[in-house]
């Protein structure tokens, strides 16, 4: 009975103290959660910025490669057109081919002579 009397007399202060203690603990918990969320958001923001910069660099490199391939394709197209015109000229007038044969033969002989010292098989006459 004495315990109930003491508890009844101090119930309100104990309840208020407990409520204040729980409020402080909840506030501390939520503040900790907020700080952790801010840290995560800052980390995610830095990661997103780094990824955006990497994507911009990759896009620029890709554009440079496309431009290089396009110019290479244009040079190949021009060379193919030139070779086609040369072949047409040779087809129409075979004397062009006959005139080019000695020049080509001399070039091949010079190449063979340059390779003779290092590779005896390269000095063999053509089949």
PDB file of N, CA, C and O in Angstrom, residues 35-115:
ATOM      1  N   UNK A  35      21.065  13.650 -40.519  1.00  0.00           N
ATOM      2  CA  UNK A  35      22.467  13.887 -40.872  1.00  0.00           C
ATOM      3  C   UNK A  35      22.992  12.783 -41.790  1.00  0.00           C
ATOM      4  O   UNK A  35      23.727  13.062 -42.746  1.00  0.00           O
ATOM      5  N   UNK A  36      22.601  11.543 -41.523  1.00  0.00           N
ATOM      6  CA  UNK A  36      23.025  10.436 -42.385  1.00  0.00           C
ATOM      7  C   UNK A  36      22.426  10.582 -43.782  1.00  0.00           C
ATOM      8  O   UNK A  36      23.108  10.335 -44.790  1.00  0.00           O
ATOM      9  N   UNK A  37      21.172  11.009 -43.849  1.00  0.00           N
ATOM     10  CA  UNK A  37      20.526  11.207 -45.151  1.00  0.00           C
ATOM     11  C   UNK A  37      21.202  12.343 -45.920  1.00  0.00           C
ATOM     12  O   UNK A  37      21.378  12.258 -47.147  1.00  0.00           O
ATOM     13  N   UNK A  38      21.586  13.407 -45.230  1.00  0.00           N
ATOM     14  CA  UNK A  38      22.292  14.513 -45.896  1.00  0.00           C
ATOM     15  C   UNK A  38      23.634  14.039 -46.453  1.00  0.00           C
ATOM     16  O   UNK A  38      24.030  14.416 -47.562  1.00  0.00           O
ATOM     17  N   UNK A  39      24.332  13.243 -45.665  1.00  0.00           N
ATOM     18  CA  UNK A  39      25.619  12.716 -46.122  1.00  0.00           C
ATOM     19  C   UNK A  39      25.431  11.824 -47.347  1.00  0.00           C
ATOM     20  O   UNK A  39      26.173  11.933 -48.337  1.00  0.00           O
ATOM     21  N   UNK A  40      24.417  10.962 -47.319  1.00  0.00           N
ATOM     22  CA  UNK A  40      24.131  10.101 -48.473  1.00  0.00           C
ATOM     23  C   UNK A  40      23.762  10.930 -49.694  1.00  0.00           C
ATOM     24  O   UNK A  40      24.182  10.627 -50.815  1.00  0.00           O
ATOM     25  N   UNK A  41      22.973  11.982 -49.499  1.00  0.00           N
ATOM     26  CA  UNK A  41      22.573  12.835 -50.621  1.00  0.00           C
ATOM     27  C   UNK A  41      23.777  13.556 -51.213  1.00  0.00           C
ATOM     28  O   UNK A  41      23.915  13.675 -52.432  1.00  0.00           O
ATOM     29  N   UNK A  42      24.679  14.031 -50.356  1.00  0.00           N
ATOM     30  CA  UNK A  42      25.885  14.713 -50.851  1.00  0.00           C
ATOM     31  C   UNK A  42      26.765  13.742 -51.629  1.00  0.00           C
ATOM     32  O   UNK A  42      27.299  14.094 -52.699  1.00  0.00           O
ATOM     33  N   UNK A  43      26.902  12.525 -51.131  1.00  0.00           N
ATOM     34  CA  UNK A  43      27.707  11.516 -51.828  1.00  0.00           C
ATOM     35  C   UNK A  43      27.087  11.176 -53.178  1.00  0.00           C
ATOM     36  O   UNK A  43      27.774  11.090 -54.194  1.00  0.00           O
ATOM     37  N   UNK A  44      25.767  11.006 -53.186  1.00  0.00           N
ATOM     38  CA  UNK A  44      25.077  10.693 -54.444  1.00  0.00           C
ATOM     39  C   UNK A  44      25.200  11.848 -55.429  1.00  0.00           C
ATOM     40  O   UNK A  44      25.369  11.635 -56.637  1.00  0.00           O
ATOM     41  N   UNK A  45      25.151  13.066 -54.934  1.00  0.00           N
ATOM     42  CA  UNK A  45      25.286  14.229 -55.805  1.00  0.00           C
ATOM     43  C   UNK A  45      26.678  14.289 -56.435  1.00  0.00           C
ATOM     44  O   UNK A  45      26.821  14.526 -57.642  1.00  0.00           O
ATOM     45  N   UNK A  46      27.717  14.051 -55.629  1.00  0.00           N
ATOM     46  CA  UNK A  46      29.081  14.044 -56.178  1.00  0.00           C
ATOM     47  C   UNK A  46      29.263  12.925 -57.194  1.00  0.00           C
ATOM     48  O   UNK A  46      29.896  13.111 -58.229  1.00  0.00           O
ATOM     49  N   UNK A  47      28.686  11.771 -56.906  1.00  0.00           N
ATOM     50  CA  UNK A  47      28.778  10.646 -57.835  1.00  0.00           C
ATOM     51  C   UNK A  47      28.063  10.984 -59.144  1.00  0.00           C
ATOM     52  O   UNK A  47      28.579  10.690 -60.229  1.00  0.00           O
ATOM     53  N   UNK A  48      26.897  11.593 -59.041  1.00  0.00           N
ATOM     54  CA  UNK A  48      26.156  11.966 -60.248  1.00  0.00           C
ATOM     55  C   UNK A  48      26.932  12.993 -61.072  1.00  0.00           C
ATOM     56  O   UNK A  48      26.971  12.910 -62.306  1.00  0.00           O
ATOM     57  N   UNK A  49      27.563  13.954 -60.410  1.00  0.00           N
ATOM     58  CA  UNK A  49      28.362  14.949 -61.135  1.00  0.00           C
ATOM     59  C   UNK A  49      29.552  14.297 -61.828  1.00  0.00           C
ATOM     60  O   UNK A  49      29.871  14.623 -62.978  1.00  0.00           O
ATOM     61  N   UNK A  50      30.202  13.376 -61.136  1.00  0.00           N
ATOM     62  CA  UNK A  50      31.344  12.676 -61.740  1.00  0.00           C
ATOM     63  C   UNK A  50      30.882  11.838 -62.932  1.00  0.00           C
ATOM     64  O   UNK A  50      31.556  11.805 -63.977  1.00  0.00           O
ATOM     65  N   UNK A  51      29.749  11.175 -62.802  1.00  0.00           N
ATOM     66  CA  UNK A  51      29.222  10.374 -63.916  1.00  0.00           C
ATOM     67  C   UNK A  51      28.831  11.259 -65.091  1.00  0.00           C
ATOM     68  O   UNK A  51      29.049  10.886 -66.251  1.00  0.00           O
ATOM     69  N   UNK A  52      28.251  12.423 -64.814  1.00  0.00           N
ATOM     70  CA  UNK A  52      27.882  13.344 -65.891  1.00  0.00           C
ATOM     71  C   UNK A  52      29.129  13.840 -66.625  1.00  0.00           C
ATOM     72  O   UNK A  52      29.142  13.931 -67.859  1.00  0.00           O
ATOM     73  N   UNK A  53      30.183  14.142 -65.875  1.00  0.00           N
ATOM     74  CA  UNK A  53      31.427  14.588 -66.511  1.00  0.00           C
ATOM     75  C   UNK A  53      32.036  13.473 -67.350  1.00  0.00           C
ATOM     76  O   UNK A  53      32.513  13.712 -68.469  1.00  0.00           O
ATOM     77  N   UNK A  54      32.018  12.248 -66.831  1.00  0.00           N
ATOM     78  CA  UNK A  54      32.553  11.114 -67.590  1.00  0.00           C
ATOM     79  C   UNK A  54      31.740  10.878 -68.856  1.00  0.00           C
ATOM     80  O   UNK A  54      32.294  10.572 -69.914  1.00  0.00           O
ATOM     81  N   UNK A  55      30.432  11.023 -68.760  1.00  0.00           N
ATOM     82  CA  UNK A  55      29.578  10.857 -69.942  1.00  0.00           C
ATOM     83  C   UNK A  55      29.861  11.940 -70.977  1.00  0.00           C
ATOM     84  O   UNK A  55      29.927  11.651 -72.179  1.00  0.00           O
ATOM     85  N   UNK A  56      30.066  13.162 -70.527  1.00  0.00           N
ATOM     86  CA  UNK A  56      30.389  14.250 -71.462  1.00  0.00           C
ATOM     87  C   UNK A  56      31.714  13.976 -72.171  1.00  0.00           C
ATOM     88  O   UNK A  56      31.840  14.183 -73.385  1.00  0.00           O
ATOM     89  N   UNK A  57      32.719  13.497 -71.403  1.00  0.00           N
ATOM     90  CA  UNK A  57      34.006  13.169 -72.034  1.00  0.00           C
ATOM     91  C   UNK A  57      33.848  12.021 -73.032  1.00  0.00           C
ATOM     92  O   UNK A  57      34.417  12.058 -74.134  1.00  0.00           O
ATOM     93  N   UNK A  58      33.070  11.007 -72.668  1.00  0.00           N
ATOM     94  CA  UNK A  58      32.867   9.871 -73.576  1.00  0.00           C
ATOM     95  C   UNK A  58      32.132  10.313 -74.839  1.00  0.00           C
ATOM     96  O   UNK A  58      32.463   9.864 -75.943  1.00  0.00           O
ATOM     97  N   UNK A  59      31.149  11.198 -74.696  1.00  0.00           N
ATOM     98  CA  UNK A  59      30.422  11.697 -75.869  1.00  0.00           C
ATOM     99  C   UNK A  59      31.342  12.505 -76.782  1.00  0.00           C
ATOM    100  O   UNK A  59      31.263  12.389 -78.010  1.00  0.00           O
ATOM    101  N   UNK A  60      32.217  13.317 -76.188  1.00  0.00           N
ATOM    102  CA  UNK A  60      33.156  14.103 -76.999  1.00  0.00           C
ATOM    103  C   UNK A  60      34.119  13.181 -77.744  1.00  0.00           C
ATOM    104  O   UNK A  60      34.391  13.380 -78.937  1.00  0.00           O
ATOM    105  N   UNK A  61      34.622  12.169 -77.048  1.00  0.00           N
ATOM    106  CA  UNK A  61      35.531  11.212 -77.695  1.00  0.00           C
ATOM    107  C   UNK A  61      34.808  10.460 -78.809  1.00  0.00           C
ATOM    108  O   UNK A  61      35.367  10.231 -79.883  1.00  0.00           O
ATOM    109  N   UNK A  62      33.577  10.082 -78.552  1.00  0.00           N
ATOM    110  CA  UNK A  62      32.786   9.383 -79.566  1.00  0.00           C
ATOM    111  C   UNK A  62      32.576  10.268 -80.788  1.00  0.00           C
ATOM    112  O   UNK A  62      32.694   9.805 -81.929  1.00  0.00           O
ATOM    113  N   UNK A  63      32.290  11.536 -80.560  1.00  0.00           N
ATOM    114  CA  UNK A  63      32.112  12.468 -81.685  1.00  0.00           C
ATOM    115  C   UNK A  63      33.402  12.603 -82.491  1.00  0.00           C
ATOM    116  O   UNK A  63      33.366  12.636 -83.727  1.00  0.00           O
ATOM    117  N   UNK A  64      34.547  12.673 -81.791  1.00  0.00           N
ATOM    118  CA  UNK A  64      35.835  12.751 -82.504  1.00  0.00           C
ATOM    119  C   UNK A  64      36.080  11.497 -83.331  1.00  0.00           C
ATOM    120  O   UNK A  64      36.547  11.567 -84.471  1.00  0.00           O
ATOM    121  N   UNK A  65      35.761  10.346 -82.771  1.00  0.00           N
ATOM    122  CA  UNK A  65      35.960   9.097 -83.511  1.00  0.00           C
ATOM    123  C   UNK A  65      35.041   9.021 -84.720  1.00  0.00           C
ATOM    124  O   UNK A  65      35.463   8.579 -85.794  1.00  0.00           O
ATOM    125  N   UNK A  66      33.810   9.455 -84.567  1.00  0.00           N
ATOM    126  CA  UNK A  66      32.878   9.448 -85.702  1.00  0.00           C
ATOM    127  C   UNK A  66      33.388  10.384 -86.796  1.00  0.00           C
ATOM    128  O   UNK A  66      33.350  10.046 -87.978  1.00  0.00           O
ATOM    129  N   UNK A  67      33.885  11.558 -86.392  1.00  0.00           N
ATOM    130  CA  UNK A  67      34.414  12.497 -87.386  1.00  0.00           C
ATOM    131  C   UNK A  67      35.625  11.905 -88.106  1.00  0.00           C
ATOM    132  O   UNK A  67      35.752  12.023 -89.329  1.00  0.00           O
ATOM    133  N   UNK A  68      36.502  11.243 -87.362  1.00  0.00           N
ATOM    134  CA  UNK A  68      37.679  10.625 -87.983  1.00  0.00           C
ATOM    135  C   UNK A  68      37.261   9.520 -88.947  1.00  0.00           C
ATOM    136  O   UNK A  68      37.800   9.415 -90.057  1.00  0.00           O
ATOM    137  N   UNK A  69      36.294   8.698 -88.535  1.00  0.00           N
ATOM    138  CA  UNK A  69      35.826   7.623 -89.419  1.00  0.00           C
ATOM    139  C   UNK A  69      35.133   8.186 -90.658  1.00  0.00           C
ATOM    140  O   UNK A  69      35.279   7.652 -91.754  1.00  0.00           O
ATOM    141  N   UNK A  70      34.399   9.262 -90.480  1.00  0.00           N
ATOM    142  CA  UNK A  70      33.714   9.883 -91.622  1.00  0.00           C
ATOM    143  C   UNK A  70      34.730  10.430 -92.622  1.00  0.00           C
ATOM    144  O   UNK A  70      34.589  10.224 -93.836  1.00  0.00           O
ATOM    145  N   UNK A  71      35.758  11.103 -92.107  1.00  0.00           N
ATOM    146  CA  UNK A  71      36.774  11.640 -93.026  1.00  0.00           C
ATOM    147  C   UNK A  71      37.551  10.503 -93.692  1.00  0.00           C
ATOM    148  O   UNK A  71      37.892  10.583 -94.872  1.00  0.00           O
ATOM    149  N   UNK A  72      37.813   9.429 -92.937  1.00  0.00           N
ATOM    150  CA  UNK A  72      38.492   8.267 -93.524  1.00  0.00           C
ATOM    151  C   UNK A  72      37.633   7.646 -94.626  1.00  0.00           C
ATOM    152  O   UNK A  72      38.136   7.270 -95.693  1.00  0.00           O
ATOM    153  N   UNK A  73      36.344   7.544 -94.389  1.00  0.00           N
ATOM    154  CA  UNK A  73      35.442   6.983 -95.398  1.00  0.00           C
ATOM    155  C   UNK A  73      35.392   7.884 -96.635  1.00  0.00           C
ATOM    156  O   UNK A  73      35.348   7.386 -97.772  1.00  0.00           O
ATOM    157  N   UNK A  74      35.434   9.191 -96.423  1.00  0.00           N
ATOM    158  CA  UNK A  74      35.414  10.116 -97.563  1.00  0.00           C
ATOM    159  C   UNK A  74      36.694   9.980 -98.390  1.00  0.00           C
ATOM    160  O   UNK A  74      36.652   9.961 -99.619  1.00  0.00           O
ATOM    161  N   UNK A  75      37.846   9.852 -97.692  1.00  0.00           N
ATOM    162  CA  UNK A  75      39.101   9.647 -98.424  1.00  0.00           C
ATOM    163  C   UNK A  75      39.069   8.332 -99.198  1.00  0.00           C
ATOM    164  O   UNK A  75      39.519   8.259-100.347  1.00  0.00           O
ATOM    165  N   UNK A  76      38.525   7.285 -98.587  1.00  0.00           N
ATOM    166  CA  UNK A  76      38.432   5.993 -99.271  1.00  0.00           C
ATOM    167  C   UNK A  76      37.506   6.088-100.481  1.00  0.00           C
ATOM    168  O   UNK A  76      37.782   5.502-101.534  1.00  0.00           O
ATOM    169  N   UNK A  77      36.422   6.847-100.336  1.00  0.00           N
ATOM    170  CA  UNK A  77      35.494   7.013-101.464  1.00  0.00           C
ATOM    171  C   UNK A  77      36.175   7.750-102.611  1.00  0.00           C
ATOM    172  O   UNK A  77      36.071   7.353-103.778  1.00  0.00           O
ATOM    173  N   UNK A  78      36.940   8.785-102.287  1.00  0.00           N
ATOM    174  CA  UNK A  78      37.649   9.543-103.328  1.00  0.00           C
ATOM    175  C   UNK A  78      38.694   8.662-104.001  1.00  0.00           C
ATOM    176  O   UNK A  78      38.822   8.658-105.230  1.00  0.00           O
ATOM    177  N   UNK A  79      39.421   7.889-103.196  1.00  0.00           N
ATOM    178  CA  UNK A  79      40.437   7.005-103.772  1.00  0.00           C
ATOM    179  C   UNK A  79      39.792   5.930-104.641  1.00  0.00           C
ATOM    180  O   UNK A  79      40.303   5.607-105.719  1.00  0.00           O
ATOM    181  N   UNK A  80      38.655   5.390-104.210  1.00  0.00           N
ATOM    182  CA  UNK A  80      37.960   4.388-105.014  1.00  0.00           C
ATOM    183  C   UNK A  80      37.486   4.989-106.338  1.00  0.00           C
ATOM    184  O   UNK A  80      37.575   4.335-107.390  1.00  0.00           O
ATOM    185  N   UNK A  81      37.002   6.222-106.281  1.00  0.00           N
ATOM    186  CA  UNK A  81      36.579   6.877-107.523  1.00  0.00           C
ATOM    187  C   UNK A  81      37.768   7.084-108.453  1.00  0.00           C
ATOM    188  O   UNK A  81      37.671   6.862-109.675  1.00  0.00           O
ATOM    189  N   UNK A  82      38.907   7.490-107.881  1.00  0.00           N
ATOM    190  CA  UNK A  82      40.111   7.697-108.689  1.00  0.00           C
ATOM    191  C   UNK A  82      40.579   6.376-109.304  1.00  0.00           C
ATOM    192  O   UNK A  82      40.922   6.307-110.487  1.00  0.00           O
ATOM    193  N   UNK A  83      40.592   5.306-108.494  1.00  0.00           N
ATOM    194  CA  UNK A  83      41.005   4.002-109.011  1.00  0.00           C
ATOM    195  C   UNK A  83      40.034   3.497-110.082  1.00  0.00           C
ATOM    196  O   UNK A  83      40.449   2.902-111.086  1.00  0.00           O
ATOM    197  N   UNK A  84      38.746   3.763-109.868  1.00  0.00           N
ATOM    198  CA  UNK A  84      37.759   3.376-110.883  1.00  0.00           C
ATOM    199  C   UNK A  84      37.990   4.110-112.192  1.00  0.00           C
ATOM    200  O   UNK A  84      37.901   3.520-113.277  1.00  0.00           O
ATOM    201  N   UNK A  85      38.318   5.399-112.091  1.00  0.00           N
ATOM    202  CA  UNK A  85      38.599   6.169-113.305  1.00  0.00           C
ATOM    203  C   UNK A  85      39.865   5.647-113.983  1.00  0.00           C
ATOM    204  O   UNK A  85      39.917   5.542-115.228  1.00  0.00           O
ATOM    205  N   UNK A  86      40.878   5.316-113.179  1.00  0.00           N
ATOM    206  CA  UNK A  86      42.108   4.762-113.761  1.00  0.00           C
ATOM    207  C   UNK A  86      41.839   3.427-114.445  1.00  0.00           C
ATOM    208  O   UNK A  86      42.358   3.157-115.545  1.00  0.00           O
ATOM    209  N   UNK A  87      41.057   2.567-113.808  1.00  0.00           N
ATOM    210  CA  UNK A  87      40.734   1.277-114.418  1.00  0.00           C
ATOM    211  C   UNK A  87      39.948   1.465-115.717  1.00  0.00           C
ATOM    212  O   UNK A  87      40.178   0.747-116.697  1.00  0.00           O
ATOM    213  N   UNK A  88      39.062   2.432-115.726  1.00  0.00           N
ATOM    214  CA  UNK A  88      38.289   2.693-116.950  1.00  0.00           C
ATOM    215  C   UNK A  88      39.213   3.178-118.057  1.00  0.00           C
ATOM    216  O   UNK A  88      39.070   2.775-119.215  1.00  0.00           O
ATOM    217  N   UNK A  89      40.179   4.045-117.685  1.00  0.00           N
ATOM    218  CA  UNK A  89      41.132   4.534-118.688  1.00  0.00           C
ATOM    219  C   UNK A  89      41.977   3.388-119.235  1.00  0.00           C
ATOM    220  O   UNK A  89      42.228   3.300-120.445  1.00  0.00           O
ATOM    221  N   UNK A  90      42.421   2.483-118.365  1.00  0.00           N
ATOM    222  CA  UNK A  90      43.209   1.325-118.811  1.00  0.00           C
ATOM    223  C   UNK A  90      42.363   0.411-119.678  1.00  0.00           C
ATOM    224  O   UNK A  90      42.825  -0.128-120.691  1.00  0.00           O
ATOM    225  N   UNK A  91      41.096   0.220-119.300  1.00  0.00           N
ATOM    226  CA  UNK A  91      40.218  -0.651-120.093  1.00  0.00           C
ATOM    227  C   UNK A  91      40.002  -0.067-121.492  1.00  0.00           C
ATOM    228  O   UNK A  91      40.010  -0.790-122.486  1.00  0.00           O
ATOM    229  N   UNK A  92      39.871   1.238-121.582  1.00  0.00           N
ATOM    230  CA  UNK A  92      39.626   1.866-122.884  1.00  0.00           C
ATOM    231  C   UNK A  92      40.889   1.902-123.738  1.00  0.00           C
ATOM    232  O   UNK A  92      40.817   1.796-124.949  1.00  0.00           O
ATOM    233  N   UNK A  93      42.049   2.092-123.086  1.00  0.00           N
ATOM    234  CA  UNK A  93      43.296   2.197-123.845  1.00  0.00           C
ATOM    235  C   UNK A  93      44.351   1.326-123.171  1.00  0.00           C
ATOM    236  O   UNK A  93      45.041   1.767-122.255  1.00  0.00           O
ATOM    237  N   UNK A  94      44.496   0.074-123.607  1.00  0.00           N
ATOM    238  CA  UNK A  94      45.445  -0.845-122.965  1.00  0.00           C
ATOM    239  C   UNK A  94      46.896  -0.382-123.041  1.00  0.00           C
ATOM    240  O   UNK A  94      47.741  -0.877-122.319  1.00  0.00           O
ATOM    241  N   UNK A  95      47.201   0.596-123.863  1.00  0.00           N
ATOM    242  CA  UNK A  95      48.590   1.059-123.944  1.00  0.00           C
ATOM    243  C   UNK A  95      49.029   1.694-122.623  1.00  0.00           C
ATOM    244  O   UNK A  95      50.219   1.705-122.311  1.00  0.00           O
ATOM    245  N   UNK A  96      48.096   2.209-121.852  1.00  0.00           N
ATOM    246  CA  UNK A  96      48.447   2.753-120.530  1.00  0.00           C
ATOM    247  C   UNK A  96      49.016   1.641-119.645  1.00  0.00           C
ATOM    248  O   UNK A  96      50.005   1.840-118.952  1.00  0.00           O
ATOM    249  N   UNK A  97      48.361   0.492-119.686  1.00  0.00           N
ATOM    250  CA  UNK A  97      48.833  -0.640-118.876  1.00  0.00           C
ATOM    251  C   UNK A  97      50.192  -1.111-119.367  1.00  0.00           C
ATOM    252  O   UNK A  97      51.077  -1.449-118.580  1.00  0.00           O
ATOM    253  N   UNK A  98      50.377  -1.146-120.662  1.00  0.00           N
ATOM    254  CA  UNK A  98      51.663  -1.578-121.208  1.00  0.00           C
ATOM    255  C   UNK A  98      52.759  -0.605-120.805  1.00  0.00           C
ATOM    256  O   UNK A  98      53.890  -0.995-120.533  1.00  0.00           O
ATOM    257  N   UNK A  99      52.460   0.679-120.731  1.00  0.00           N
ATOM    258  CA  UNK A  99      53.452   1.676-120.326  1.00  0.00           C
ATOM    259  C   UNK A  99      53.759   1.595-118.842  1.00  0.00           C
ATOM    260  O   UNK A  99      54.862   1.915-118.404  1.00  0.00           O
ATOM    261  N   UNK A 100      52.793   1.162-118.041  1.00  0.00           N
ATOM    262  CA  UNK A 100      53.008   1.093-116.594  1.00  0.00           C
ATOM    263  C   UNK A 100      53.746  -0.170-116.184  1.00  0.00           C
ATOM    264  O   UNK A 100      54.376  -0.208-115.131  1.00  0.00           O
ATOM    265  N   UNK A 101      53.713  -1.201-117.017  1.00  0.00           N
ATOM    266  CA  UNK A 101      54.321  -2.476-116.643  1.00  0.00           C
ATOM    267  C   UNK A 101      55.812  -2.355-116.342  1.00  0.00           C
ATOM    268  O   UNK A 101      56.276  -2.881-115.325  1.00  0.00           O
ATOM    269  N   UNK A 102      56.629  -1.694-117.164  1.00  0.00           N
ATOM    270  CA  UNK A 102      58.058  -1.597-116.838  1.00  0.00           C
ATOM    271  C   UNK A 102      58.325  -0.844-115.530  1.00  0.00           C
ATOM    272  O   UNK A 102      59.225  -1.205-114.768  1.00  0.00           O
ATOM    273  N   UNK A 103      57.545   0.184-115.274  1.00  0.00           N
ATOM    274  CA  UNK A 103      57.718   0.961-114.044  1.00  0.00           C
ATOM    275  C   UNK A 103      57.429   0.073-112.841  1.00  0.00           C
ATOM    276  O   UNK A 103      58.172   0.063-111.856  1.00  0.00           O
ATOM    277  N   UNK A 104      56.346  -0.686-112.913  1.00  0.00           N
ATOM    278  CA  UNK A 104      56.001  -1.584-111.823  1.00  0.00           C
ATOM    279  C   UNK A 104      57.052  -2.676-111.657  1.00  0.00           C
ATOM    280  O   UNK A 104      57.418  -3.027-110.532  1.00  0.00           O
ATOM    281  N   UNK A 105      57.552  -3.208-112.769  1.00  0.00           N
ATOM    282  CA  UNK A 105      58.559  -4.258-112.710  1.00  0.00           C
ATOM    283  C   UNK A 105      59.833  -3.720-112.033  1.00  0.00           C
ATOM    284  O   UNK A 105      60.429  -4.385-111.196  1.00  0.00           O
ATOM    285  N   UNK A 106      60.230  -2.507-112.374  1.00  0.00           N
ATOM    286  CA  UNK A 106      61.414  -1.902-111.744  1.00  0.00           C
ATOM    287  C   UNK A 106      61.194  -1.700-110.245  1.00  0.00           C
ATOM    288  O   UNK A 106      62.095  -1.942-109.431  1.00  0.00           O
ATOM    289  N   UNK A 107      60.005  -1.286-109.854  1.00  0.00           N
ATOM    290  CA  UNK A 107      59.713  -1.078-108.431  1.00  0.00           C
ATOM    291  C   UNK A 107      59.794  -2.397-107.663  1.00  0.00           C
ATOM    292  O   UNK A 107      60.347  -2.465-106.560  1.00  0.00           O
ATOM    293  N   UNK A 108      59.259  -3.451-108.262  1.00  0.00           N
ATOM    294  CA  UNK A 108      59.314  -4.766-107.615  1.00  0.00           C
ATOM    295  C   UNK A 108      60.759  -5.228-107.491  1.00  0.00           C
ATOM    296  O   UNK A 108      61.164  -5.764-106.455  1.00  0.00           O
ATOM    297  N   UNK A 109      61.558  -5.012-108.529  1.00  0.00           N
ATOM    298  CA  UNK A 109      62.963  -5.428-108.472  1.00  0.00           C
ATOM    299  C   UNK A 109      63.717  -4.652-107.395  1.00  0.00           C
ATOM    300  O   UNK A 109      64.556  -5.219-106.688  1.00  0.00           O
ATOM    301  N   UNK A 110      63.451  -3.363-107.263  1.00  0.00           N
ATOM    302  CA  UNK A 110      64.111  -2.572-106.218  1.00  0.00           C
ATOM    303  C   UNK A 110      63.720  -3.083-104.834  1.00  0.00           C
ATOM    304  O   UNK A 110      64.561  -3.182-103.937  1.00  0.00           O
ATOM    305  N   UNK A 111      62.451  -3.424-104.647  1.00  0.00           N
ATOM    306  CA  UNK A 111      62.010  -3.972-103.355  1.00  0.00           C
ATOM    307  C   UNK A 111      62.706  -5.294-103.067  1.00  0.00           C
ATOM    308  O   UNK A 111      63.165  -5.530-101.955  1.00  0.00           O
ATOM    309  N   UNK A 112      62.797  -6.138-104.073  1.00  0.00           N
ATOM    310  CA  UNK A 112      63.468  -7.432-103.872  1.00  0.00           C
ATOM    311  C   UNK A 112      64.945  -7.236-103.555  1.00  0.00           C
ATOM    312  O   UNK A 112      65.508  -7.926-102.715  1.00  0.00           O
ATOM    313  N   UNK A 113      65.573  -6.307-104.226  1.00  0.00           N
ATOM    314  CA  UNK A 113      66.993  -6.060-103.984  1.00  0.00           C
ATOM    315  C   UNK A 113      67.217  -5.561-102.560  1.00  0.00           C
ATOM    316  O   UNK A 113      68.197  -5.928-101.916  1.00  0.00           O
ATOM    317  N   UNK A 114      66.296  -4.761-102.060  1.00  0.00           N
ATOM    318  CA  UNK A 114      66.421  -4.248-100.701  1.00  0.00           C
ATOM    319  C   UNK A 114      66.204  -5.328 -99.666  1.00  0.00           C
ATOM    320  O   UNK A 114      66.759  -5.271 -98.567  1.00  0.00           O
ATOM    321  N   UNK A 115      65.427  -6.341 -99.979  1.00  0.00           N
ATOM    322  CA  UNK A 115      65.115  -7.403 -99.025  1.00  0.00           C
ATOM    323  C   UNK A 115      66.068  -8.588 -99.153  1.00  0.00           C
ATOM    324  O   UNK A 115      66.073  -9.478 -98.304  1.00  0.00           O
TER     325      UNK A 115
END
